[in-house]
Amino acid sequence: MLVNGLELDLEVGVSMLAAAALVLRRRFPLLVFLVTLPGLYIGYIWFAPMIGLYTLALQRPGRGRLGTCAALLIAAHFFPYPITDFELTVYRENTQVLIDASVTSAAPIALGLLMRTRRELASRIEDLTRSRRREHRLLTDRVKTTERARLAREMHDVVAHQVSLISLQAGAMQVGAEDPAARAGARTIRELSVRTLEELRHMVGVLRADGGEADAAHRLAPQPDLEELPRLIEMSALDVTYEGGVAAGASGTKTVERAAFRTVQEALTNIRKHAPGAQVRVRVDPVDGQRGEGAGRGERTGRGTARAVESRAAHGLRVEIRNGPPDATAAVPALPGGGHGLVGLRERAQSLGGTLEARHTSDGGFVVRAEFPYGAG
């Protein structure tokens, strides 16, 4: 309009049509370019066909297609409208117009191909980066596998050797001892040693395995449940009162029963370390929403300071290990401890969607209470 004025004639019409067609240039680049050519040939719009040719070179590159379109743009730029005004004998002016038309068509093609090459290069760099990350992850997994195998060898060489010696010594004591109590204690030590060796062997297999082999080794490992809980309490050498209100495997899952077993096992270990001679009560009960709320009201009424643990599922399992104060006359065993037992139990309970509470009681004892939903296993 700056060139032709506000008068709406053929030149202005084809120029406006060429400018409006650019809206669809990304979807139909070739068609839009062809629509913009009359705007250059008849009208006064230059940028529309250049933008159309740039988009075509960026999205639909091809030597034949680009060469034909470049020739069409040169022709629309070089020949005047109407064609009868073309003067072949004006060589100098025709040469200048031809050079201008060639640059006008070559520049958008070069810029479009450059931007396309840049995009392809960025895409390849991104693919290379992902490939390098994948290789780094595989290398990290390989290093972890090697480290796990080394740890497995160390566990086998150190722990298994010592436990085997304990088992052999206990067997010799069981055969040679005259006191029935001593023989019973030696038999218990040997059974514990054999079980420890069996669990250690499966653990070493899990550490050495990788991927599907690790899953297979985990499935082959012994999985303790509530059926073995009385035997665990019997071999704990503690004054334990066991109250089992649920049948092992009756309505729960093996994962939840195994978590309950490990909770009792760790709690009894802590009692042997920190409260020798204390009286212990182990209670395992089924729990649902209504029963959990009733138990919480009873504790608040009877004890006042006890905090109810809310059940997170409609059906689950509650485990409670409560011990009194330690016996002042009992010798405290010098057993090593890393301080991670209760942390591990809490993480296990949370991973199953349950809760775990561990706190001191007003009489100088300690209580560990955990709840596991059956749906988590």
Coordinates of N, CA, C and O in Angstrom, one line a residue, residues 190-343:
R190 N 23.7 -74.6 67.3 CA 24.0 -75.2 66.0 C 22.8 -75.0 65.0 O 23.1 -74.7 63.8
E191 N 21.6 -75.1 65.4 CA 20.5 -74.8 64.5 C 20.5 -73.4 64.0 O 20.3 -73.1 62.8
L192 N 20.8 -72.5 64.9 CA 20.9 -71.1 64.5 C 22.0 -70.9 63.5 O 21.9 -70.1 62.6
S193 N 23.1 -71.5 63.7 CA 24.3 -71.4 62.8 C 23.9 -71.9 61.4 O 24.3 -71.3 60.4
V194 N 23.3 -73.1 61.4 CA 22.9 -73.7 60.1 C 21.9 -72.8 59.4 O 22.0 -72.5 58.2
R195 N 20.9 -72.2 60.1 CA 20.0 -71.3 59.5 C 20.7 -70.1 59.0 O 20.4 -69.6 57.9
T196 N 21.6 -69.5 59.8 CA 22.3 -68.3 59.4 C 23.1 -68.6 58.1 O 23.2 -67.8 57.2
L197 N 23.8 -69.8 58.1 CA 24.5 -70.1 56.8 C 23.6 -70.3 55.6 O 24.0 -69.9 54.5
E198 N 22.4 -70.8 55.8 CA 21.5 -71.0 54.7 C 21.0 -69.6 54.2 O 21.0 -69.4 53.0
E199 N 20.7 -68.7 55.1 CA 20.3 -67.4 54.7 C 21.4 -66.6 54.0 O 21.2 -65.9 53.1
L200 N 22.6 -66.8 54.6 CA 23.8 -66.1 54.0 C 24.1 -66.7 52.6 O 24.4 -65.9 51.7
R201 N 23.9 -67.9 52.4 CA 24.2 -68.5 51.1 C 23.2 -67.9 50.1 O 23.6 -67.5 48.9
H202 N 21.9 -67.8 50.4 CA 21.0 -67.2 49.5 C 21.2 -65.7 49.3 O 21.1 -65.2 48.2
M203 N 21.6 -65.0 50.4 CA 22.0 -63.6 50.2 C 23.1 -63.4 49.3 O 23.2 -62.5 48.5
V204 N 24.1 -64.2 49.4 CA 25.3 -64.2 48.5 C 24.9 -64.4 47.1 O 25.3 -63.8 46.1
G205 N 23.9 -65.3 46.9 CA 23.4 -65.6 45.5 C 22.7 -64.4 45.0 O 22.8 -64.1 43.8
V206 N 21.9 -63.7 45.8 CA 21.2 -62.5 45.4 C 22.2 -61.4 45.0 O 22.1 -60.7 44.0
L207 N 23.3 -61.2 45.8 CA 24.3 -60.2 45.5 C 25.1 -60.5 44.2 O 25.4 -59.6 43.5
R208 N 25.3 -61.8 44.0 CA 26.1 -62.1 42.8 C 25.2 -62.1 41.5 O 25.7 -62.0 40.4
A209 N 23.9 -62.3 41.7 CA 23.0 -62.4 40.5 C 22.7 -61.0 40.0 O 23.0 -60.0 40.7
D210 N 22.2 -60.9 38.8 CA 21.8 -59.6 38.2 C 20.6 -59.8 37.4 O 20.4 -60.7 36.7
G211 N 19.7 -58.7 37.4 CA 18.5 -58.8 36.6 C 17.6 -59.9 37.0 O 17.1 -60.0 38.1
G212 N 17.2 -60.7 36.0 CA 16.3 -61.8 36.2 C 16.8 -62.8 37.2 O 16.1 -63.5 37.9
E213 N 18.2 -63.0 37.1 CA 18.8 -64.0 38.0 C 18.6 -63.6 39.5 O 18.4 -64.4 40.4
A214 N 18.6 -62.2 39.7 CA 18.4 -61.8 41.1 C 17.0 -62.1 41.5 O 16.8 -62.4 42.7
D215 N 16.0 -61.9 40.6 CA 14.7 -62.2 41.0 C 14.5 -63.7 41.3 O 13.8 -64.1 42.2
A216 N 15.2 -64.5 40.5 CA 15.1 -66.0 40.7 C 15.7 -66.3 42.0 O 15.2 -67.2 42.8
A217 N 16.9 -65.7 42.3 CA 17.5 -66.0 43.6 C 16.7 -65.6 44.8 O 16.6 -66.2 45.8
H218 N 16.0 -64.4 44.6 CA 15.2 -64.0 45.7 C 14.0 -64.9 45.9 O 13.6 -65.1 47.1
R219 N 13.4 -65.4 44.8 CA 12.3 -66.4 45.0 C 12.8 -67.7 45.7 O 12.0 -68.3 46.4
L220 N 14.0 -68.1 45.4 CA 14.5 -69.3 46.0 C 14.9 -69.2 47.4 O 15.2 -70.1 48.1
A221 N 15.1 -67.9 47.9 CA 15.6 -67.7 49.2 C 14.5 -68.1 50.2 O 13.3 -68.0 50.0
P222 N 14.9 -68.5 51.4 CA 13.9 -68.9 52.4 C 13.1 -67.7 52.9 O 13.7 -66.6 53.1
Q223 N 11.8 -67.8 53.0 CA 10.9 -66.7 53.3 C 10.2 -67.0 54.6 O 9.2 -67.7 54.6
P224 N 10.7 -66.5 55.7 CA 10.0 -66.8 57.0 C 8.7 -66.1 57.1 O 8.5 -65.1 56.5
D225 N 7.8 -66.8 57.8 CA 6.4 -66.2 58.0 C 6.0 -66.5 59.4 O 6.8 -66.8 60.3
L226 N 4.7 -66.3 59.7 CA 4.2 -66.4 61.1 C 4.3 -67.8 61.6 O 4.3 -68.0 62.8
E227 N 4.4 -68.8 60.7 CA 4.5 -70.2 61.2 C 5.8 -70.4 62.0 O 5.9 -71.3 62.8
E228 N 6.8 -69.7 61.6 CA 8.2 -69.8 62.3 C 8.3 -68.9 63.5 O 9.4 -68.9 64.1
L229 N 7.3 -68.1 63.7 CA 7.5 -67.1 64.8 C 7.6 -67.8 66.2 O 8.4 -67.4 67.0
P230 N 6.8 -68.8 66.5 CA 7.0 -69.5 67.8 C 8.4 -70.1 68.0 O 9.0 -70.1 69.1
R231 N 8.9 -70.7 66.9 CA 10.3 -71.2 67.0 C 11.3 -70.1 67.2 O 12.3 -70.3 67.9
L232 N 11.1 -69.0 66.6 CA 12.0 -67.8 66.8 C 12.0 -67.4 68.2 O 13.0 -67.1 68.8
I233 N 10.8 -67.3 68.8 CA 10.7 -66.9 70.2 C 11.3 -67.9 71.1 O 11.9 -67.6 72.1
E234 N 11.1 -69.2 70.8 CA 11.7 -70.3 71.7 C 13.2 -70.2 71.7 O 13.8 -70.5 72.7
M235 N 13.8 -69.9 70.6 CA 15.3 -69.9 70.5 C 15.9 -68.5 70.8 O 17.1 -68.3 70.7
S236 N 15.0 -67.6 71.3 CA 15.5 -66.2 71.6 C 16.2 -66.2 73.0 O 16.9 -65.2 73.3
A237 N 16.0 -67.2 73.8 CA 16.6 -67.2 75.2 C 16.1 -66.0 76.0 O 16.8 -65.4 76.8
L238 N 14.8 -65.6 75.8 CA 14.2 -64.5 76.5 C 13.0 -65.0 77.2 O 12.4 -66.0 76.8
D239 N 12.5 -64.2 78.2 CA 11.3 -64.5 78.9 C 10.1 -63.9 78.1 O 9.8 -62.7 78.3
V240 N 9.6 -64.6 77.2 CA 8.6 -64.1 76.2 C 7.3 -64.7 76.4 O 7.2 -65.9 76.5
T241 N 6.3 -63.9 76.4 CA 4.9 -64.3 76.4 C 4.3 -64.0 75.0 O 4.2 -62.8 74.6
Y242 N 3.9 -65.1 74.3 CA 3.5 -64.9 72.9 C 2.0 -65.0 72.8 O 1.4 -66.0 73.3
E243 N 1.3 -64.0 72.3 CA -0.1 -64.0 72.1 C -0.4 -63.8 70.6 O -0.3 -62.8 70.0
G244 N -0.7 -65.0 69.9 CA -1.0 -65.0 68.5 C -2.4 -65.0 68.2 O -3.1 -66.0 68.5
G245 N -3.0 -63.9 67.7 CA -4.4 -63.9 67.4 C -4.7 -64.1 65.9 O -5.9 -63.8 65.5
V246 N -3.8 -64.5 65.1 CA -4.0 -64.8 63.7 C -3.4 -66.0 63.3 O -2.3 -66.3 63.7
A247 N -4.0 -66.8 62.5 CA -3.4 -68.0 61.9 C -2.5 -67.7 60.8 O -2.8 -66.9 60.0
A248 N -1.3 -68.3 60.8 CA -0.3 -68.0 59.8 C -0.8 -68.4 58.4 O -1.3 -69.5 58.2
G249 N -0.8 -67.5 57.5 CA -1.2 -67.7 56.1 C -2.6 -67.8 55.9 O -3.1 -68.2 54.9
A250 N -3.5 -67.5 57.0 CA -4.9 -67.7 56.8 C -5.5 -66.7 55.9 O -6.3 -67.1 55.0
S251 N -5.3 -65.4 56.1 CA -5.9 -64.4 55.2 C -4.9 -63.4 54.7 O -5.3 -62.5 54.0
G252 N -3.7 -63.5 55.1 CA -2.7 -62.5 54.7 C -1.9 -62.9 53.5 O -2.1 -63.8 52.8
T253 N -0.8 -62.1 53.3 CA 0.1 -62.4 52.2 C 1.5 -62.7 52.8 O 1.8 -62.3 54.0
K254 N 2.3 -63.4 52.1 CA 3.6 -63.8 52.6 C 4.5 -62.6 52.8 O 5.3 -62.6 53.7
T255 N 4.3 -61.5 52.0 CA 5.1 -60.3 52.2 C 4.9 -59.7 53.5 O 5.8 -59.3 54.3
V256 N 3.6 -59.6 53.9 CA 3.2 -59.0 55.2 C 3.7 -59.8 56.3 O 4.2 -59.3 57.3
E257 N 3.5 -61.1 56.2 CA 3.9 -62.0 57.3 C 5.4 -62.0 57.5 O 5.9 -62.1 58.6
R258 N 6.1 -61.9 56.4 CA 7.6 -61.8 56.5 C 8.0 -60.5 57.1 O 9.0 -60.5 57.9
A259 N 7.3 -59.4 56.8 CA 7.6 -58.2 57.5 C 7.3 -58.2 59.0 O 8.1 -57.7 59.8
A260 N 6.2 -58.9 59.4 CA 5.9 -59.1 60.8 C 7.0 -59.9 61.5 O 7.4 -59.6 62.6
F261 N 7.4 -61.0 60.8 CA 8.5 -61.8 61.4 C 9.8 -61.0 61.6 O 10.4 -61.1 62.7
R262 N 10.2 -60.3 60.6 CA 11.4 -59.5 60.7 C 11.3 -58.4 61.8 O 12.3 -58.1 62.5
T263 N 10.1 -57.9 62.0 CA 9.9 -56.9 63.1 C 10.1 -57.5 64.4 O 10.8 -57.0 65.3
V264 N 9.5 -58.7 64.6 CA 9.7 -59.4 65.9 C 11.1 -59.8 66.1 O 11.7 -59.7 67.2
Q265 N 11.8 -60.2 65.1 CA 13.2 -60.7 65.1 C 14.1 -59.5 65.5 O 14.9 -59.7 66.5
E266 N 13.9 -58.4 64.9 CA 14.8 -57.2 65.2 C 14.5 -56.7 66.6 O 15.4 -56.3 67.4
A267 N 13.2 -56.7 67.0 CA 12.8 -56.2 68.4 C 13.4 -57.1 69.5 O 14.0 -56.6 70.5
L268 N 13.4 -58.4 69.3 CA 14.0 -59.4 70.2 C 15.5 -59.2 70.3 O 16.1 -59.3 71.4
T269 N 16.1 -58.9 69.2 CA 17.6 -58.7 69.1 C 17.9 -57.4 70.0 O 18.9 -57.4 70.7
N270 N 17.1 -56.4 69.8 CA 17.4 -55.2 70.6 C 17.2 -55.4 72.1 O 17.9 -54.8 72.9
I271 N 16.2 -56.2 72.4 CA 15.9 -56.5 73.8 C 17.1 -57.2 74.4 O 17.5 -57.0 75.6
R272 N 17.7 -58.2 73.7 CA 18.8 -58.9 74.2 C 20.0 -58.0 74.4 O 20.8 -58.1 75.3
K273 N 20.1 -56.9 73.5 CA 21.2 -56.0 73.6 C 21.1 -55.0 74.8 O 22.0 -54.8 75.6
H274 N 19.9 -54.4 74.9 CA 19.7 -53.3 75.7 C 18.8 -53.6 77.0 O 18.8 -52.7 77.9
A275 N 18.1 -54.7 77.0 CA 17.3 -54.9 78.2 C 17.4 -56.4 78.6 O 16.4 -57.1 78.5
P276 N 18.6 -56.9 79.0 CA 18.7 -58.3 79.4 C 17.9 -58.6 80.6 O 17.8 -57.8 81.6
G277 N 17.2 -59.7 80.6 CA 16.4 -60.1 81.8 C 15.1 -59.5 81.8 O 14.3 -59.8 82.8
A278 N 14.7 -58.7 80.9 CA 13.3 -58.1 80.9 C 12.3 -59.1 80.4 O 12.5 -60.0 79.6
Q279 N 11.1 -58.9 81.0 CA 10.0 -59.7 80.5 C 9.4 -59.1 79.2 O 9.3 -57.8 79.1
V280 N 9.1 -60.0 78.3 CA 8.7 -59.5 76.9 C 7.3 -60.1 76.6 O 7.0 -61.2 77.0
R281 N 6.5 -59.3 75.9 CA 5.2 -59.7 75.4 C 5.1 -59.5 73.9 O 5.3 -58.3 73.5
V282 N 4.9 -60.5 73.2 CA 4.8 -60.4 71.7 C 3.3 -60.7 71.4 O 2.8 -61.7 71.7
R283 N 2.7 -59.8 70.6 CA 1.3 -59.9 70.3 C 1.2 -59.7 68.8 O 1.6 -58.7 68.2
V284 N 0.5 -60.6 68.1 CA 0.2 -60.5 66.7 C -1.3 -60.7 66.5 O -1.8 -61.7 66.8
D285 N -2.0 -59.7 65.9 CA -3.4 -59.7 65.8 C -3.8 -59.2 64.4 O -3.1 -58.3 63.8
P286 N -4.9 -59.7 63.9 CA -5.5 -59.1 62.7 C -6.1 -57.7 63.1 O -6.5 -57.5 64.2
V287 N -6.2 -56.8 62.1 CA -6.7 -55.5 62.4 C -7.5 -55.0 61.2 O -7.1 -55.3 60.0
D288 N -8.6 -54.3 61.4 CA -9.3 -53.6 60.3 C -9.6 -52.2 60.8 O -9.1 -51.8 61.9
G289 N -10.3 -51.5 60.0 CA -10.6 -50.1 60.4 C -11.3 -49.9 61.7 O -10.9 -49.2 62.6
Q290 N -12.4 -50.7 61.9 CA -13.2 -50.6 63.2 C -12.4 -51.0 64.4 O -12.3 -50.4 65.4
R291 N -11.7 -52.2 64.2 CA -10.9 -52.7 65.3 C -9.8 -51.8 65.7 O -9.4 -51.6 66.9
G292 N -9.1 -51.2 64.7 CA -8.0 -50.3 65.0 C -8.5 -49.1 65.8 O -7.8 -48.7 66.7
E293 N -9.7 -48.6 65.4 CA -10.1 -47.4 66.2 C -10.5 -47.8 67.6 O -10.2 -47.1 68.5
G294 N -11.1 -49.0 67.8 CA -11.5 -49.4 69.1 C -10.3 -49.6 70.0 O -10.2 -49.2 71.2
A295 N -9.2 -50.2 69.4 CA -8.0 -50.4 70.2 C -7.4 -49.1 70.6 O -6.9 -48.9 71.6
G296 N -7.5 -48.1 69.6 CA -6.9 -46.8 70.0 C -7.6 -46.1 71.1 O -7.0 -45.5 72.0
R297 N -9.0 -46.2 71.2 CA -9.7 -45.6 72.3 C -9.4 -46.3 73.6 O -9.3 -45.7 74.6
G298 N -9.2 -47.6 73.6 CA -8.9 -48.4 74.8 C -7.6 -47.9 75.3 O -7.4 -47.8 76.5
E299 N -6.6 -47.7 74.5 CA -5.3 -47.4 74.9 C -5.3 -45.9 75.5 O -4.6 -45.7 76.5
R300 N -6.0 -45.0 74.8 CA -6.1 -43.7 75.4 C -6.8 -43.6 76.7 O -6.4 -42.9 77.6
T301 N -7.8 -44.5 76.9 CA -8.5 -44.5 78.2 C -7.7 -45.2 79.3 O -7.6 -44.7 80.4
G302 N -7.0 -46.3 79.0 CA -6.3 -47.1 80.0 C -5.0 -46.5 80.4 O -4.6 -46.4 81.5
R303 N -4.2 -46.0 79.3 CA -2.8 -45.6 79.6 C -2.7 -44.1 79.6 O -1.9 -43.5 80.3
G304 N -3.4 -43.4 78.8 CA -3.4 -42.0 78.8 C -2.3 -41.4 77.9 O -2.4 -40.4 77.3
T305 N -1.1 -42.0 78.0 CA 0.1 -41.5 77.2 C 0.3 -42.3 75.9 O 1.2 -41.9 75.2
A306 N -0.4 -43.4 75.8 CA -0.2 -44.2 74.6 C -0.9 -43.5 73.4 O -1.9 -43.0 73.5
R307 N -0.2 -43.6 72.2 CA -0.8 -43.0 71.0 C -1.3 -44.1 70.1 O -0.5 -45.0 69.8
A308 N -2.5 -44.0 69.6 CA -3.1 -45.0 68.8 C -2.5 -44.9 67.4 O -2.2 -43.9 66.9
V309 N -2.3 -46.1 66.8 CA -1.7 -46.2 65.5 C -2.9 -46.5 64.5 O -3.5 -47.5 64.7
E310 N -3.2 -45.6 63.6 CA -4.4 -45.8 62.8 C -4.0 -46.8 61.6 O -3.0 -46.7 61.0
S311 N -5.0 -47.6 61.4 CA -4.8 -48.6 60.3 C -5.0 -47.9 58.9 O -5.9 -47.1 58.8
R312 N -4.2 -48.2 57.9 CA -4.3 -47.6 56.6 C -5.0 -48.5 55.6 O -5.2 -48.1 54.5
A313 N -5.5 -49.6 56.0 CA -6.2 -50.5 55.1 C -7.4 -51.1 55.8 O -7.5 -51.0 57.0
A314 N -8.3 -51.6 55.0 CA -9.5 -52.2 55.6 C -9.1 -53.5 56.4 O -9.7 -53.8 57.4
H315 N -8.1 -54.2 56.0 CA -7.7 -55.4 56.7 C -6.1 -55.4 56.7 O -5.5 -55.1 55.8
G316 N -5.6 -55.9 57.9 CA -4.2 -55.9 58.0 C -3.7 -56.7 59.2 O -4.4 -57.5 59.7
L317 N -2.5 -56.4 59.6 CA -1.9 -57.2 60.7 C -1.2 -56.2 61.6 O -0.4 -55.3 61.1
R318 N -1.4 -56.4 62.9 CA -0.8 -55.5 63.9 C 0.2 -56.4 64.7 O -0.1 -57.5 65.1
V319 N 1.4 -55.9 64.9 CA 2.5 -56.6 65.6 C 2.9 -55.7 66.7 O 3.3 -54.5 66.5
E320 N 3.0 -56.2 67.9 CA 3.4 -55.4 69.1 C 4.4 -56.2 69.9 O 4.1 -57.3 70.3
I321 N 5.5 -55.6 70.2 CA 6.6 -56.2 71.0 C 6.8 -55.2 72.2 O 7.3 -54.1 71.9
R322 N 6.5 -55.6 73.4 CA 6.6 -54.8 74.5 C 7.5 -55.5 75.6 O 7.2 -56.6 75.9
N323 N 8.5 -54.7 76.1 CA 9.3 -55.3 77.2 C 9.3 -54.4 78.4 O 9.2 -53.1 78.2
G324 N 9.5 -54.9 79.5 CA 9.6 -54.2 80.7 C 11.0 -53.7 81.0 O 11.9 -53.8 80.1
P325 N 11.3 -53.1 82.1 CA 12.7 -52.6 82.4 C 13.6 -53.8 82.5 O 13.3 -54.9 82.8
P326 N 14.9 -53.6 82.2 CA 15.9 -54.6 82.3 C 16.2 -55.0 83.7 O 16.0 -54.3 84.7
D327 N 16.7 -56.3 83.9 CA 17.0 -56.8 85.2 C 18.4 -56.2 85.6 O 19.4 -56.4 84.8
A328 N 18.4 -55.5 86.7 CA 19.7 -54.9 87.1 C 20.8 -55.9 87.4 O 22.0 -55.6 87.3
T329 N 20.4 -57.1 87.7 CA 21.4 -58.1 88.1 C 21.9 -58.9 86.8 O 22.9 -59.6 86.9
A330 N 21.3 -58.7 85.7 CA 21.7 -59.5 84.5 C 22.8 -58.8 83.8 O 22.9 -57.5 83.8
A331 N 23.8 -59.6 83.3 CA 24.9 -59.0 82.6 C 24.5 -58.5 81.2 O 23.8 -59.2 80.5
V332 N 25.0 -57.3 80.9 CA 24.7 -56.7 79.6 C 25.7 -57.3 78.6 O 26.9 -57.1 78.7
P333 N 25.2 -58.0 77.5 CA 26.1 -58.6 76.5 C 26.7 -57.5 75.7 O 26.1 -56.5 75.3
A334 N 28.0 -57.7 75.4 CA 28.7 -56.7 74.5 C 28.5 -57.0 73.1 O 29.4 -57.5 72.4
L335 N 27.3 -56.8 72.6 CA 26.9 -57.1 71.2 C 27.1 -55.9 70.4 O 26.6 -54.8 70.8
P336 N 27.6 -56.0 69.2 CA 27.8 -54.8 68.3 C 26.4 -54.4 67.7 O 25.5 -55.2 67.5
G337 N 26.3 -53.1 67.4 CA 25.1 -52.6 66.8 C 25.4 -51.4 66.0 O 26.2 -50.5 66.3
G338 N 24.7 -51.3 64.8 CA 24.9 -50.1 63.9 C 23.9 -49.0 64.1 O 24.0 -48.0 63.5
G339 N 22.8 -49.3 64.9 CA 21.8 -48.2 65.1 C 20.8 -48.1 63.9 O 20.1 -47.1 63.8
H340 N 20.8 -49.0 63.0 CA 19.9 -48.9 61.8 C 18.7 -49.9 61.9 O 18.0 -50.0 60.9
G341 N 18.6 -50.6 62.9 CA 17.5 -51.7 63.0 C 16.2 -51.1 62.9 O 15.3 -51.4 62.0
L342 N 15.8 -50.1 63.8 CA 14.5 -49.5 63.8 C 14.3 -48.7 62.5 O 13.1 -48.6 62.0
V343 N 15.3 -48.1 62.0 CA 15.2 -47.3 60.8 C 14.8 -48.2 59.6 O 13.9 -47.9 58.8

